[in-house]
Coordinates of C-alpha atoms and ligand atoms in Angstrom, one line a residue:
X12 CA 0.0 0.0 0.0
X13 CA 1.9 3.5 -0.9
X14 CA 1.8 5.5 1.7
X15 CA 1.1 9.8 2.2
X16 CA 4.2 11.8 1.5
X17 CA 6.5 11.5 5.1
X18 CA 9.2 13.2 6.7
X19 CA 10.8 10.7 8.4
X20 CA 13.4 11.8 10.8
X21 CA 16.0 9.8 12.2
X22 CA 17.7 10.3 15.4
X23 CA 20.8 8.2 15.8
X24 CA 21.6 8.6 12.2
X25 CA 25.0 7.0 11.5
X26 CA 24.8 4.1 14.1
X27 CA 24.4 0.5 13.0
X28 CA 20.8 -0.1 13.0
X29 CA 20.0 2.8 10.5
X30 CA 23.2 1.9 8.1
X31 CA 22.2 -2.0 8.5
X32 CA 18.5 -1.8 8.6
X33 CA 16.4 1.7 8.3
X34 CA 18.4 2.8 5.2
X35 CA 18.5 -0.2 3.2
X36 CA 15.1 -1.1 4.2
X37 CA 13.5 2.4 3.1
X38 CA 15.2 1.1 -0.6
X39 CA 13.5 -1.4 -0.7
X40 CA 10.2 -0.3 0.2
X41 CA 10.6 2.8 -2.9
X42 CA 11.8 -0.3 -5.1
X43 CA 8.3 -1.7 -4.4
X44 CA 6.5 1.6 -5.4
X45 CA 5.6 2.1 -1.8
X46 CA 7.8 5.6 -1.0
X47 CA 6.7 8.6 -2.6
X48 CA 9.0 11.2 -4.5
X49 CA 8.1 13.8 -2.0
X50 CA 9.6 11.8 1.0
X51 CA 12.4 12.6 3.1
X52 CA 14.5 10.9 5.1
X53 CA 16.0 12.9 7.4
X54 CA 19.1 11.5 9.3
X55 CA 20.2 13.6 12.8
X56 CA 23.5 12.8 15.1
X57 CA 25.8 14.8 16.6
X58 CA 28.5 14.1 13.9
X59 CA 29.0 17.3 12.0
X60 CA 28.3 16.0 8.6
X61 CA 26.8 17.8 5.7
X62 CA 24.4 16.2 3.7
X63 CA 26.5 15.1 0.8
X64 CA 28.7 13.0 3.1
X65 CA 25.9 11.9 4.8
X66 CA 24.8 10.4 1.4
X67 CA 28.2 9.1 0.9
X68 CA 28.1 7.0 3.7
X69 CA 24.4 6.0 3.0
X70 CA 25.5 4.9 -0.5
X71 CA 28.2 2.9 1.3
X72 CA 25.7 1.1 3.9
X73 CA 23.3 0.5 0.9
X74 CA 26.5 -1.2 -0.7
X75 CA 27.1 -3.6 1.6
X76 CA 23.4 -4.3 3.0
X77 CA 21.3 -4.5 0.1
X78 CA 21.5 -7.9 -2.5
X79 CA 23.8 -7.2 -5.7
X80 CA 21.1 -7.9 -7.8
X81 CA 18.7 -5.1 -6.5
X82 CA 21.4 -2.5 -6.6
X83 CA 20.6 -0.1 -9.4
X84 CA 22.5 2.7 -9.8
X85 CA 19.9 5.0 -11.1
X86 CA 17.1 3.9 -8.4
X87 CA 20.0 4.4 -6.0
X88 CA 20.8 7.4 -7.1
X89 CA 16.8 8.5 -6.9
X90 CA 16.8 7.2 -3.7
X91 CA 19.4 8.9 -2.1
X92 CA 18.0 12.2 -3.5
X93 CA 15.2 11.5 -0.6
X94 CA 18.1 11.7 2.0
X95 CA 19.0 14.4 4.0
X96 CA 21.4 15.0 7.3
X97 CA 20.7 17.3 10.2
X98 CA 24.1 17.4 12.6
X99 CA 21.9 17.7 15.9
X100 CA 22.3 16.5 19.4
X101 CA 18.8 15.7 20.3
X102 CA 19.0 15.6 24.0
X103 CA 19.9 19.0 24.0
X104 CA 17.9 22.1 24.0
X105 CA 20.6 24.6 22.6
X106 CA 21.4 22.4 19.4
X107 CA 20.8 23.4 16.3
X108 CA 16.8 22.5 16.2
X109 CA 16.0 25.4 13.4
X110 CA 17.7 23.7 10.7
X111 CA 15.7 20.7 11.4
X112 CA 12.5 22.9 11.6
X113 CA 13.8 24.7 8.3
X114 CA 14.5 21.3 6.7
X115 CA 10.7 20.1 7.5
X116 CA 8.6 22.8 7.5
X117 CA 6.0 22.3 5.0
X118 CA 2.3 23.8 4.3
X119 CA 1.1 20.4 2.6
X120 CA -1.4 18.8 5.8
X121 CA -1.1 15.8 4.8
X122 CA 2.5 15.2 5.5
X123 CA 3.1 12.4 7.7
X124 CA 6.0 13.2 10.3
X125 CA 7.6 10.4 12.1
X126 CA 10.3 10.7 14.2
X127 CA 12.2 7.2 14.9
X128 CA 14.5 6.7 18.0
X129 CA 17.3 4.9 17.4
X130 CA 19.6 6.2 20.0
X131 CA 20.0 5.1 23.4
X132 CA 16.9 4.8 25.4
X133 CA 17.7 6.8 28.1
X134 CA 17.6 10.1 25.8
X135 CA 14.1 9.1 24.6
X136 CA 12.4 11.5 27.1
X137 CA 14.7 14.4 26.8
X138 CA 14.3 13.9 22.9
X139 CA 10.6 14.1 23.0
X140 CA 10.5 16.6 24.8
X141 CA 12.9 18.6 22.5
X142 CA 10.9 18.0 20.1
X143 CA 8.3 19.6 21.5
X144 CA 9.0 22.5 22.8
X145 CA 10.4 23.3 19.5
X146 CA 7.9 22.8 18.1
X147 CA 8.2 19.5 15.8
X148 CA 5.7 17.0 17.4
X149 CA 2.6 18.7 16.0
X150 CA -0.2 17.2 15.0
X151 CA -0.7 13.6 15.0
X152 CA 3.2 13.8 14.6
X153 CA 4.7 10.0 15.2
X154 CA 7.5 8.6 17.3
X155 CA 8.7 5.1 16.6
X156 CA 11.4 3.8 19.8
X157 CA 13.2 1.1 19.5
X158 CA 14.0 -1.7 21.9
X159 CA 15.2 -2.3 24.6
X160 CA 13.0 0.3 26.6
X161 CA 14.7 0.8 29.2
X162 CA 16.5 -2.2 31.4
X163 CA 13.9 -3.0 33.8
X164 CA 10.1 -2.0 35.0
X165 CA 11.4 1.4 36.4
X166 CA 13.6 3.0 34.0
X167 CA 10.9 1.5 31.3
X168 CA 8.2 3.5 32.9
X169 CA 10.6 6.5 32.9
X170 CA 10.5 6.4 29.3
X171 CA 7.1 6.0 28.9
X172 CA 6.3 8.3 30.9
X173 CA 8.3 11.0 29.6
X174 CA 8.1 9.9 26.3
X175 CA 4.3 9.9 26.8
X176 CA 3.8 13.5 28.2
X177 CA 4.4 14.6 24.6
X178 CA 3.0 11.9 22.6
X179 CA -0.1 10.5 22.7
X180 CA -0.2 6.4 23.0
X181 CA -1.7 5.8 19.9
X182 CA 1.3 8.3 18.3
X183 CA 3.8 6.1 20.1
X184 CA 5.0 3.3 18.0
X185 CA 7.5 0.7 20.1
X186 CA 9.1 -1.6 17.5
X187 CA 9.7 -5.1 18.3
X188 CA 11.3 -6.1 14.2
X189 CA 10.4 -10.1 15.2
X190 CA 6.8 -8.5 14.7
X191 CA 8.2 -7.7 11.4
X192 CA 8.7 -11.0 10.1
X193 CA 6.4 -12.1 8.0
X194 CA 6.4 -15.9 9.7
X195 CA 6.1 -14.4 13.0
X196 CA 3.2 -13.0 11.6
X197 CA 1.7 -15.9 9.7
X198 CA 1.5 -17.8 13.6
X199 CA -2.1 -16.1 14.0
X200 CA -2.8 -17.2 10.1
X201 CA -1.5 -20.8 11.5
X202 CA -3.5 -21.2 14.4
X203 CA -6.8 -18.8 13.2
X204 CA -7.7 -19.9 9.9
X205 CA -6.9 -23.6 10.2
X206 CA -9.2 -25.8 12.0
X207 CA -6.5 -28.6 12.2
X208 CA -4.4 -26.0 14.2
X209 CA -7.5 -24.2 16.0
X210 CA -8.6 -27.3 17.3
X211 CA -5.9 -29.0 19.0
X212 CA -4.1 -25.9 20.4
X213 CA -4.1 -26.2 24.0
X214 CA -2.9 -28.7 26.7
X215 CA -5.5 -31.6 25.9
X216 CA -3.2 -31.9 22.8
X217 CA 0.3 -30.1 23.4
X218 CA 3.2 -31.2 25.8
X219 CA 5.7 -28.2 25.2
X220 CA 6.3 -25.4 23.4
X221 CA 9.8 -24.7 22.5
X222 CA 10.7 -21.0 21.2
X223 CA 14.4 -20.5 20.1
X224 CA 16.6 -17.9 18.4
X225 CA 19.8 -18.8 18.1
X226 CA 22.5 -16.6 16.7
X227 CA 26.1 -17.4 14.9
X228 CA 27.7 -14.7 15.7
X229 CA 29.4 -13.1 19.1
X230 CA 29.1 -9.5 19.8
X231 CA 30.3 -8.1 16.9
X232 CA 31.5 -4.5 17.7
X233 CA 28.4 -3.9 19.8
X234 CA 30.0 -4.8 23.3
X235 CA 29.8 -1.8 25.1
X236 CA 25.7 -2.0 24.7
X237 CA 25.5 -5.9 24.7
X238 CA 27.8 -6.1 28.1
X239 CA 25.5 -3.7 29.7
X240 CA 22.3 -5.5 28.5
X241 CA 22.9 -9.1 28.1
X242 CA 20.5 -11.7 26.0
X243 CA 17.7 -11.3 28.7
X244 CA 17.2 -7.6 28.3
X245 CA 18.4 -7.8 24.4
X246 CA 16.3 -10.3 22.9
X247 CA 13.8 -12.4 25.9
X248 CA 12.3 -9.2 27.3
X249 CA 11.2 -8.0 23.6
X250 CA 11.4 -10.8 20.8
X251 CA 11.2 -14.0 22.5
X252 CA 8.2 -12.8 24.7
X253 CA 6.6 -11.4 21.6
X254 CA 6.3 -14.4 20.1
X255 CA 5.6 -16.8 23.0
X256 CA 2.5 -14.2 23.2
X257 CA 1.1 -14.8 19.9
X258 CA 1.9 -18.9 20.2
X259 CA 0.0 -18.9 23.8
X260 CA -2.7 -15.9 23.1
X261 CA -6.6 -16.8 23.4
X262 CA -8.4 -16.1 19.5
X263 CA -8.6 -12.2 19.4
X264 CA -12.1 -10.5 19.2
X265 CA -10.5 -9.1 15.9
X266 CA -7.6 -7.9 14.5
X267 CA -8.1 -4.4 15.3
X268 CA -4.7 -3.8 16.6
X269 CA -6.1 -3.1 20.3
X270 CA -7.7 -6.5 20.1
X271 CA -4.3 -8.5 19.1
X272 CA -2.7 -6.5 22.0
X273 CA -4.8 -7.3 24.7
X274 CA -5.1 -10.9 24.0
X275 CA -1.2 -10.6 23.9
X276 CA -0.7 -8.6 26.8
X277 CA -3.3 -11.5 28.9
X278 CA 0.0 -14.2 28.0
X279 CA 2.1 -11.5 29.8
X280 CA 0.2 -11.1 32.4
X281 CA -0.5 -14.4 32.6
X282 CA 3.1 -16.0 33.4
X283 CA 3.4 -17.7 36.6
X284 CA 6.0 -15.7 38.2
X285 CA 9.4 -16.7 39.2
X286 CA 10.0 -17.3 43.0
X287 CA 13.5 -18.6 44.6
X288 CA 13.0 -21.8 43.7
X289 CA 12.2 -21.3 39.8
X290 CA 15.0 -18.7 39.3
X291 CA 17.1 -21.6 39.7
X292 CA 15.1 -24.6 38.3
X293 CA 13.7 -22.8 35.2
X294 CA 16.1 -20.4 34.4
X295 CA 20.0 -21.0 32.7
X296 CA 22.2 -17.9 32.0
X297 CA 25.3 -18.9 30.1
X298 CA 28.4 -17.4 28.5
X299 CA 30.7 -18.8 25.8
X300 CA 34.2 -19.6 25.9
X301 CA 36.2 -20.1 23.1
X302 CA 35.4 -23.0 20.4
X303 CA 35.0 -23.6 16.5
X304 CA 32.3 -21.6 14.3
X305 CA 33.1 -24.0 11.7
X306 CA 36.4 -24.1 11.2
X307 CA 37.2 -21.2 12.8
X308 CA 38.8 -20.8 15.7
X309 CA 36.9 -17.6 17.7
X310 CA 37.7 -16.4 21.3
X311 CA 35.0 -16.8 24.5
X312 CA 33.0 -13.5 25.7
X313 CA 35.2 -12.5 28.2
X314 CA 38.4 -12.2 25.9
X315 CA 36.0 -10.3 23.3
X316 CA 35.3 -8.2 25.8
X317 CA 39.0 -8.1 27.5
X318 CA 37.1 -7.9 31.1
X319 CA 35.6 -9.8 33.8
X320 CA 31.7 -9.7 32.9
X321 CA 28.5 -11.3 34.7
X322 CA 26.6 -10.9 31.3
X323 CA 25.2 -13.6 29.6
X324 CA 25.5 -14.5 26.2
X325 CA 23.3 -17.5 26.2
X326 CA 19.5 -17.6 28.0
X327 CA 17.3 -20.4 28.3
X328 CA 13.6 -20.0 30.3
X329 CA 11.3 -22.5 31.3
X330 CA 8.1 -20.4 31.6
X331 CA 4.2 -21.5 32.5
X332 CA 0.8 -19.3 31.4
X333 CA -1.5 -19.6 33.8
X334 CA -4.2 -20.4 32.1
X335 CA -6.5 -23.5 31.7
X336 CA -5.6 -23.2 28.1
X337 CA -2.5 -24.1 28.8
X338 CA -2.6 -25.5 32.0
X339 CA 1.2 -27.7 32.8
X340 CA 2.6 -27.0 29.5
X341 CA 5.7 -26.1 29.6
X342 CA 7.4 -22.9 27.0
X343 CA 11.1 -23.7 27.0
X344 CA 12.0 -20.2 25.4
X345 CA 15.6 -19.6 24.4
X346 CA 18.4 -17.3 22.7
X347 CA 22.2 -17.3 22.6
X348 CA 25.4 -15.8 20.4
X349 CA 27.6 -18.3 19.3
X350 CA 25.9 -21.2 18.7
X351 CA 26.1 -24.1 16.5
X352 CA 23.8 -22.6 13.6
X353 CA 21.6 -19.5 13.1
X354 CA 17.6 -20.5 13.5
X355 CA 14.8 -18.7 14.9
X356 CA 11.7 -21.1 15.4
X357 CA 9.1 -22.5 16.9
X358 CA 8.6 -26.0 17.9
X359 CA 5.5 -27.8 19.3
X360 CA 5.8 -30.9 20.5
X361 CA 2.2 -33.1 20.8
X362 CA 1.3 -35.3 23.4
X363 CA 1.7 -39.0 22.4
X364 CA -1.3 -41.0 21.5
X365 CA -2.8 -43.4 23.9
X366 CA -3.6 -46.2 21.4
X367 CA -2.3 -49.3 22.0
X368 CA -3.2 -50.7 18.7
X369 CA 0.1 -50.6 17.0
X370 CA 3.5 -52.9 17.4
X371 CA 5.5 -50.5 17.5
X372 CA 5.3 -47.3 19.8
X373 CA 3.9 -43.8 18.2
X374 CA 6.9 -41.1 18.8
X375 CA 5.2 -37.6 19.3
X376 CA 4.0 -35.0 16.6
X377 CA 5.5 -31.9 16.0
X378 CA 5.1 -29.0 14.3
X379 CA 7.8 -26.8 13.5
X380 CA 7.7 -23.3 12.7
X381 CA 10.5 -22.0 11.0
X382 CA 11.0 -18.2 11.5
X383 CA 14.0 -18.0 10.1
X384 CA 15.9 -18.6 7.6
X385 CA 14.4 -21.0 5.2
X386 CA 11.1 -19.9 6.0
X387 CA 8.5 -22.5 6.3
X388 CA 6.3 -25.4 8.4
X389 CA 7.2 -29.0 8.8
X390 CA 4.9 -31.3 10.3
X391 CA 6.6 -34.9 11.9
X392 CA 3.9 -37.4 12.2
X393 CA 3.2 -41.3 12.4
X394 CA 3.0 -42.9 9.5
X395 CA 2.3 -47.1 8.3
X396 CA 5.9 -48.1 8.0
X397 CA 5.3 -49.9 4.2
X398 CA 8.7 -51.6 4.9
X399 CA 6.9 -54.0 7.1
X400 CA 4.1 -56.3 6.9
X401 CA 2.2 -55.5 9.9
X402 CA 1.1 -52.1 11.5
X403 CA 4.3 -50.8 12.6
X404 CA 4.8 -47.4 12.2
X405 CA 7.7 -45.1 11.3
X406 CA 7.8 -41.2 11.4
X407 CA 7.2 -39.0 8.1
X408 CA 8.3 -35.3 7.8
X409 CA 5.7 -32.5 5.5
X410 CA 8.0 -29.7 4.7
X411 CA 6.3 -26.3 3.4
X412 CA 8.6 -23.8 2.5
X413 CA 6.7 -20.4 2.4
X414 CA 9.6 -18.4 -0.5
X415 CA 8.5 -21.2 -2.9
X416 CA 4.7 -21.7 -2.2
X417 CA 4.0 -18.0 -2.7
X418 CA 6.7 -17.1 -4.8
X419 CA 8.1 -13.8 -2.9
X420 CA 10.9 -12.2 -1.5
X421 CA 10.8 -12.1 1.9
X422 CA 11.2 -8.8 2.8
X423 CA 13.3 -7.7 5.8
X424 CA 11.6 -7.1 9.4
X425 CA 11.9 -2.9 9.4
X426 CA 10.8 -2.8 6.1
X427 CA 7.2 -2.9 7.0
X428 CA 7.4 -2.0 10.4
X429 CA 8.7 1.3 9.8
X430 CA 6.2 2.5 6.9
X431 CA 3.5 1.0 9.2
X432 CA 4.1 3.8 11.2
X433 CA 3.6 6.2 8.4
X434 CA 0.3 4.5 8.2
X435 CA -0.6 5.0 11.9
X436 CA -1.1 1.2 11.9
X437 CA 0.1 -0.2 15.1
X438 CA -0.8 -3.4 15.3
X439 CA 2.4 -5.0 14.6
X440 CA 3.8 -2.6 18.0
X441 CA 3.9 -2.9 21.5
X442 CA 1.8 -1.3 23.7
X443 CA 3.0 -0.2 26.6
X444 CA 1.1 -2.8 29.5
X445 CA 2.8 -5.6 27.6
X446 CA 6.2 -3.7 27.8
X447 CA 4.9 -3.3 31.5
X448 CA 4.3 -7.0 31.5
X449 CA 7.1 -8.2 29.9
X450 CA 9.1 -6.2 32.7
X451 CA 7.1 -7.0 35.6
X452 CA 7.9 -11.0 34.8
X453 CA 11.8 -11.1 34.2
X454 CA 12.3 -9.0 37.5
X455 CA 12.9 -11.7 40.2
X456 CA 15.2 -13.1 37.8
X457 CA 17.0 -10.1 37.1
X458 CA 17.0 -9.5 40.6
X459 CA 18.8 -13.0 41.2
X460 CA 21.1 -12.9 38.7
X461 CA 22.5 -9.3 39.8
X462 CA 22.2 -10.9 43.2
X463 CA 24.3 -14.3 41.8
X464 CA 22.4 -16.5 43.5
X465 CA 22.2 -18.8 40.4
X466 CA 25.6 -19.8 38.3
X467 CA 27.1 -18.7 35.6
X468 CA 27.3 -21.9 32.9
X469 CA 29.2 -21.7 30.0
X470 CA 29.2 -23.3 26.9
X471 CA 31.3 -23.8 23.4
X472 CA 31.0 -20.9 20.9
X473 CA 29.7 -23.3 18.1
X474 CA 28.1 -25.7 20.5
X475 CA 24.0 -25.8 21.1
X476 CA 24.9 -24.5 24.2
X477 CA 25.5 -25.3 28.5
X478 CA 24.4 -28.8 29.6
X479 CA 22.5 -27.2 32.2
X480 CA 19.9 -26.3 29.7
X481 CA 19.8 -29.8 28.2
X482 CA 19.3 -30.7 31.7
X483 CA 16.5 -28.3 32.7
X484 CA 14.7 -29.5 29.9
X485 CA 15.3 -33.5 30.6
X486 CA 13.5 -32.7 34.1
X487 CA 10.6 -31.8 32.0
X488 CA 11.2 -35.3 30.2
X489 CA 11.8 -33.2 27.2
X490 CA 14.7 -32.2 24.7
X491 CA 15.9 -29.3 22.5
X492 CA 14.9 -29.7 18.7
X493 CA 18.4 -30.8 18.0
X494 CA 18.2 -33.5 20.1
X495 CA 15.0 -35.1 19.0
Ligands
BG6_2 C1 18.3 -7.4 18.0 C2 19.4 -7.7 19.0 O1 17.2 -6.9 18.5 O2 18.0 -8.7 17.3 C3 20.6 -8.3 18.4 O3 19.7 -6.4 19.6 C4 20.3 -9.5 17.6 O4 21.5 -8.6 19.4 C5 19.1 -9.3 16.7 O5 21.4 -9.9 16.9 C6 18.6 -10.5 16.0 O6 17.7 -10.3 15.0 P1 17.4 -11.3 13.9 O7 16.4 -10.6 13.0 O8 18.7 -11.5 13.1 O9 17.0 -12.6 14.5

């Protein structure tokens, strides 16, 4: 859907995320027809950059992050025409706020301004309210904030709060990009237009739901953030939770976006809490040490990071909703740097059949969600085993892969997000009880962990990750996808 004309204005301009992600992403999105000619992107940082080498170094990030075969020089060269730089430091009043109000001040109404947040958190509220007193956040002006917000309940509701004295709720857009994914998305297709899904979606039929998403690399440049945050805050708090809310959510009244959200936010309220007991039986915090990506020989965390460090690399979670929906089923829910292979997924293991009526034993179904890469579903089941003669049975695997069956690119996670904003359509953001939520849950273990009453395991960088997680997992009579 093309969108009104936007001025979309970027605060943290030269960092990572807008080189790797906003920039290449808003390509993308004018290769598809969907960004007008009269659009601006408007990068801001403190660096004192003028526009044409702010363009140089978008040209460079579009280089390296967008395919060779969709780089075209003259759509590149169109593209970049959209792009301009504002040096600015937006936590501060006296900086230079006119050029950005020169830059942006328009008579057409129905310009769409969004102002995106990519900076660290904790200038969020000084930012917004910059913007406002200089007057930028008028009318149904947008902000879009990215994750993490903040690094606990309190500083989280900080933000919010200050954030939200200048912009309305429904104005405030808090990206979570594993909402961008188009599988992540498909899980309410899945479960809401299938009655073969629908119907057995619940304890009666489910044993455990297994969430992962495992990363390859180590901290790649990003220490200073990552050893202050750690893959609880980084990627459980926000994406993992996300998704666990859409696997374990009861059938929304609709998909107005308020309706998706509080069916969500229910899962988040939902999770049994943690007490002293469970922050050690249900929760593994690990770091790597040094091992083989391949055949390459990479260093452990701490030598990365050339310090002592409590932060963990590796998480793995053993959480219940407390629901009668999903009454004793346990979501094993889990992310890590460093391991063995780069997957983001979704596994459902099935209860096993009670029917005695076959020689041989009938293992368990699953249903695996692939989230990324290799998008698609497979679907493990018992079959008749046509090797033998009687009714024994062996296991058959359905494979769907989603690229092929419909034929598409699968576009990158901020690609949609971030013109969804334009739109005003949140429905793919967080609203800020689940943030609350989400918070409110992981704070005993926080607590705990600062506290170090539970261990530190480590685990192989290339490996699946610490024993104790296998473990955790075996006391639930259950095992990791790799292991099945
Ligand atoms: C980000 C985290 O939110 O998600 C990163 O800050 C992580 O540490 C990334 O690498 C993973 O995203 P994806 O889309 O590659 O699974």
């Amino acid at each position: 859907v093309t969108v009104k004309p936007f001025d979309y204005v970027i605060f943290g301009a030269t960092g990572d995320l807008t080189m790797r992600k906003l920039l290449p992403g808003f390509y993308y999105r004018m290769l598809e027809g969907q960004v007008p000619e009269e659009a601006r992107i408007i990068g801001t940082a403190r660096s004192p950059l003028t526009r044409e080498a702010y363009q140089g170094r978008a040209l460079e990030a579009l280089k390296k992050f967008v395919k060779k075969e969709d780089f075209d020089d003259a759509k590149i060269q169109r593209f970049l025409k959209l792009v301009h730089y504002v040096s600015l430091d937006g936590s501060k009043p006296e900086s230079d706020w006119n050029s950005l109000r020169a830059l942006v001040s328009e008579d057409r109404a129905d310009r769409v301004r969004v102002f995106y947040f990519a900076t660290a958190p904790n200038l969020y509220g000084a930012i917004a309210k910059n913007l406002h007193d200089k007057k930028l956040a008028v009318g149904d002006a947008r902000v879009v904030l990215e994750k993490p917000i903040g690094v606990d309940l309190a500083t989280a509701n900080d933000i919010n709060d200050s954030v939200g004295q200048y912009f309305k709720e429904e104005n405030i857009f808090r990206i979570d990009h594993y909402l961008g994914k188009e599988t992540v998305q498909g899980v309410i297709a899945l479960r809401f237009s299938n009655p073969m899904f629908e119907a057995v979606w619940s304890s009666d039929h489910i044993e455990s739901v297994q969430i992962t998403a495992a990363e390859t690399v180590g901290v790649e440049g990003r220490a200073a953030y990552y050893d202050e945050s750690g893959a609880l805050r980084d990627m459980i708090q926000n994406h993992l939770l996300q998704v666990l809310a859409l696997i374990g959510m009861e059938k929304p009244a609709s998909m107005a976006a308020d309706d998706v959200r509080d069916a969500k936010v229910a899962v988040l309220q939902g999770l049994k809490p943690f007490n002293s007991q469970t922050v050690a039986s249900h929760a593994v915090r690990g770091q790597y040490v040094a091992g083989k990506m391949g055949s390459e020989n990479v260093p452990g965390y701490l030598e990365e990071l050339g310090k002592e460090s409590q932060t963990e690399t590796y998480v793995a979670l053993c959480a219940e909703i407390d629901s009668p929906r999903w009454k004793n089923v346990p979501f094993f829910i889990r992310t890590a740097k460093r391991l063995e292979q780069k997957v983001s997924e979704v596994v459902i293991t099935f209860k096993p059949t009670e029917s005695r009526l076959f020689p041989t034993e009938a293992k368990r179904n699953v249903l695996a969600i692939r989230v990324q890469p290799d998008e698609g579903i497979s679907w493990t089941f018992n079959a008749k085993n046509p090797v033998h003669d009687d009714f024994s049975l062996g296991q058959a695997t359905m494979r769907v892969d989603f690229a092929q069956t419909f034929q598409t690119r699968y576009p990158d996670a901020y690609e949609r997000l971030m013109l969804d904003a334009v739109r005003g359509d949140p429905i793919l953001f967080i609203r800020r009880d689940e943030v609350e939520a989400a918070w409110t849950w992981l704070a005993p273990l926080m607590k705990a962990w600062a506290d170090r009453k539970t261990p530190m395991a480590h685990y192989k960088a290339g490996s699946w990750g610490p024993d104790e997680a296998r473990d955790m997992l075996k006391r639930h009579h259950a095992k990791w996808h790799e292991d099945m």
